[in-house]
Amino acid sequence: LKGLLHQNYNKKSVETLFQEAENERMQILTLVQIGRLGKASRFFIVSVQLSFSFLYLMLYLVSRKTAHHFAEALEEQGIH
């Protein structure tokens, strides 16, 4: 916490923090909407999440560097 308090922020870094906060807010709103879905929709979402997790794990085991680049690309898409 001390490091965050004494860090020098420029306009770009503050904008990035705001974008991250907006991204987190949208994820929370999405979770609220998921709470209102039926059982079939929830099952579909959980199935897709498990499939993605398994495929990402396989990618990570094959090539950690590629997996990290893929995660960075997903984060970048989440900001924009």
PDB file of C-alpha atoms in Angstrom:
ATOM      1  CA  LEU A   1       0.000   0.000   0.000  1.00  0.00           C
ATOM      2  CA  LYS A   2       2.843   2.364   0.782  1.00  0.00           C
ATOM      3  CA  GLY A   3       4.182   1.919  -2.763  1.00  0.00           C
ATOM      4  CA  LEU A   4       0.848   2.894  -4.266  1.00  0.00           C
ATOM      5  CA  LEU A   5       0.606   6.020  -2.134  1.00  0.00           C
ATOM      6  CA  HIS A   6       4.015   7.293  -3.167  1.00  0.00           C
ATOM      7  CA  GLN A   7       3.889   6.291  -6.811  1.00  0.00           C
ATOM      8  CA  ASN A   8       3.997   9.063  -9.392  1.00  0.00           C
ATOM      9  CA  TYR A   9       0.966   8.818 -11.648  1.00  0.00           C
ATOM     10  CA  ASN A  10       0.819  10.349 -15.071  1.00  0.00           C
ATOM     11  CA  LYS A  11      -2.318  10.881 -17.147  1.00  0.00           C
ATOM     12  CA  LYS A  12      -1.819   7.623 -19.087  1.00  0.00           C
ATOM     13  CA  SER A  13      -1.467   5.464 -15.982  1.00  0.00           C
ATOM     14  CA  VAL A  14      -4.540   7.022 -14.360  1.00  0.00           C
ATOM     15  CA  GLU A  15      -6.529   6.433 -17.549  1.00  0.00           C
ATOM     16  CA  THR A  16      -5.427   2.797 -17.537  1.00  0.00           C
ATOM     17  CA  LEU A  17      -6.573   2.445 -13.922  1.00  0.00           C
ATOM     18  CA  PHE A  18      -9.967   3.924 -14.821  1.00  0.00           C
ATOM     19  CA  GLN A  19     -10.286   1.499 -17.726  1.00  0.00           C
ATOM     20  CA  GLU A  20      -9.484  -1.425 -15.440  1.00  0.00           C
ATOM     21  CA  ALA A  21     -12.073  -0.215 -12.927  1.00  0.00           C
ATOM     22  CA  GLU A  22     -14.683   0.050 -15.688  1.00  0.00           C
ATOM     23  CA  ASN A  23     -13.817  -3.444 -16.866  1.00  0.00           C
ATOM     24  CA  GLU A  24     -14.267  -4.830 -13.343  1.00  0.00           C
ATOM     25  CA  ARG A  25     -17.595  -3.001 -12.990  1.00  0.00           C
ATOM     26  CA  MET A  26     -18.856  -4.506 -16.243  1.00  0.00           C
ATOM     27  CA  GLN A  27     -17.845  -7.971 -15.066  1.00  0.00           C
ATOM     28  CA  ILE A  28     -19.827  -7.509 -11.855  1.00  0.00           C
ATOM     29  CA  LEU A  29     -22.865  -6.302 -13.800  1.00  0.00           C
ATOM     30  CA  THR A  30     -22.560  -9.331 -16.056  1.00  0.00           C
ATOM     31  CA  LEU A  31     -22.514 -11.629 -13.029  1.00  0.00           C
ATOM     32  CA  VAL A  32     -25.660  -9.970 -11.729  1.00  0.00           C
ATOM     33  CA  GLN A  33     -27.350 -10.654 -15.071  1.00  0.00           C
ATOM     34  CA  ILE A  34     -26.171 -14.281 -15.004  1.00  0.00           C
ATOM     35  CA  GLY A  35     -27.891 -14.655 -11.647  1.00  0.00           C
ATOM     36  CA  ARG A  36     -31.206 -14.048 -13.430  1.00  0.00           C
ATOM     37  CA  LEU A  37     -30.695 -16.734 -16.097  1.00  0.00           C
ATOM     38  CA  GLY A  38     -32.395 -20.104 -16.303  1.00  0.00           C
ATOM     39  CA  LYS A  39     -30.732 -23.424 -15.614  1.00  0.00           C
ATOM     40  CA  ALA A  40     -30.043 -24.214 -19.281  1.00  0.00           C
ATOM     41  CA  SER A  41     -28.261 -20.884 -19.808  1.00  0.00           C
ATOM     42  CA  ARG A  42     -26.218 -21.320 -16.641  1.00  0.00           C
ATOM     43  CA  PHE A  43     -25.248 -24.819 -17.729  1.00  0.00           C
ATOM     44  CA  PHE A  44     -24.134 -23.490 -21.116  1.00  0.00           C
ATOM     45  CA  ILE A  45     -22.047 -20.721 -19.513  1.00  0.00           C
ATOM     46  CA  VAL A  46     -20.384 -23.087 -17.048  1.00  0.00           C
ATOM     47  CA  SER A  47     -19.674 -25.562 -19.872  1.00  0.00           C
ATOM     48  CA  VAL A  48     -18.015 -22.870 -21.975  1.00  0.00           C
ATOM     49  CA  GLN A  49     -15.975 -21.654 -18.991  1.00  0.00           C
ATOM     50  CA  LEU A  50     -14.769 -25.168 -18.183  1.00  0.00           C
ATOM     51  CA  SER A  51     -13.904 -25.827 -21.831  1.00  0.00           C
ATOM     52  CA  PHE A  52     -11.962 -22.570 -22.054  1.00  0.00           C
ATOM     53  CA  SER A  53     -10.137 -23.322 -18.793  1.00  0.00           C
ATOM     54  CA  PHE A  54      -9.140 -26.773 -20.024  1.00  0.00           C
ATOM     55  CA  LEU A  55      -7.963 -25.466 -23.402  1.00  0.00           C
ATOM     56  CA  TYR A  56      -6.029 -22.623 -21.761  1.00  0.00           C
ATOM     57  CA  LEU A  57      -4.368 -25.098 -19.378  1.00  0.00           C
ATOM     58  CA  MET A  58      -3.330 -27.235 -22.360  1.00  0.00           C
ATOM     59  CA  LEU A  59      -1.942 -24.150 -24.120  1.00  0.00           C
ATOM     60  CA  TYR A  60      -0.059 -23.180 -20.955  1.00  0.00           C
ATOM     61  CA  LEU A  61       1.454 -26.641 -20.632  1.00  0.00           C
ATOM     62  CA  VAL A  62       2.569 -26.584 -24.270  1.00  0.00           C
ATOM     63  CA  SER A  63       3.854 -22.994 -24.372  1.00  0.00           C
ATOM     64  CA  ARG A  64       3.799 -20.690 -21.372  1.00  0.00           C
ATOM     65  CA  LYS A  65       4.931 -17.714 -23.417  1.00  0.00           C
ATOM     66  CA  THR A  66       2.093 -18.111 -25.929  1.00  0.00           C
ATOM     67  CA  ALA A  67      -0.415 -18.531 -23.094  1.00  0.00           C
ATOM     68  CA  HIS A  68       0.778 -15.295 -21.489  1.00  0.00           C
ATOM     69  CA  HIS A  69       0.531 -13.450 -24.819  1.00  0.00           C
ATOM     70  CA  PHE A  70      -2.986 -14.802 -25.253  1.00  0.00           C
ATOM     71  CA  ALA A  71      -3.966 -13.619 -21.752  1.00  0.00           C
ATOM     72  CA  GLU A  72      -2.503 -10.181 -22.507  1.00  0.00           C
ATOM     73  CA  ALA A  73      -4.527 -10.007 -25.728  1.00  0.00           C
ATOM     74  CA  LEU A  74      -7.717 -10.882 -23.816  1.00  0.00           C
ATOM     75  CA  GLU A  75      -6.988  -8.185 -21.241  1.00  0.00           C
ATOM     76  CA  GLU A  76      -6.356  -5.676 -24.005  1.00  0.00           C
ATOM     77  CA  GLN A  77      -9.692  -6.544 -25.592  1.00  0.00           C
ATOM     78  CA  GLY A  78     -11.379  -6.143 -22.226  1.00  0.00           C
ATOM     79  CA  ILE A  79     -10.089  -2.578 -21.910  1.00  0.00           C
ATOM     80  CA  HIS A  80     -11.199  -1.458 -25.383  1.00  0.00           C
TER      81      HIS A  80
END
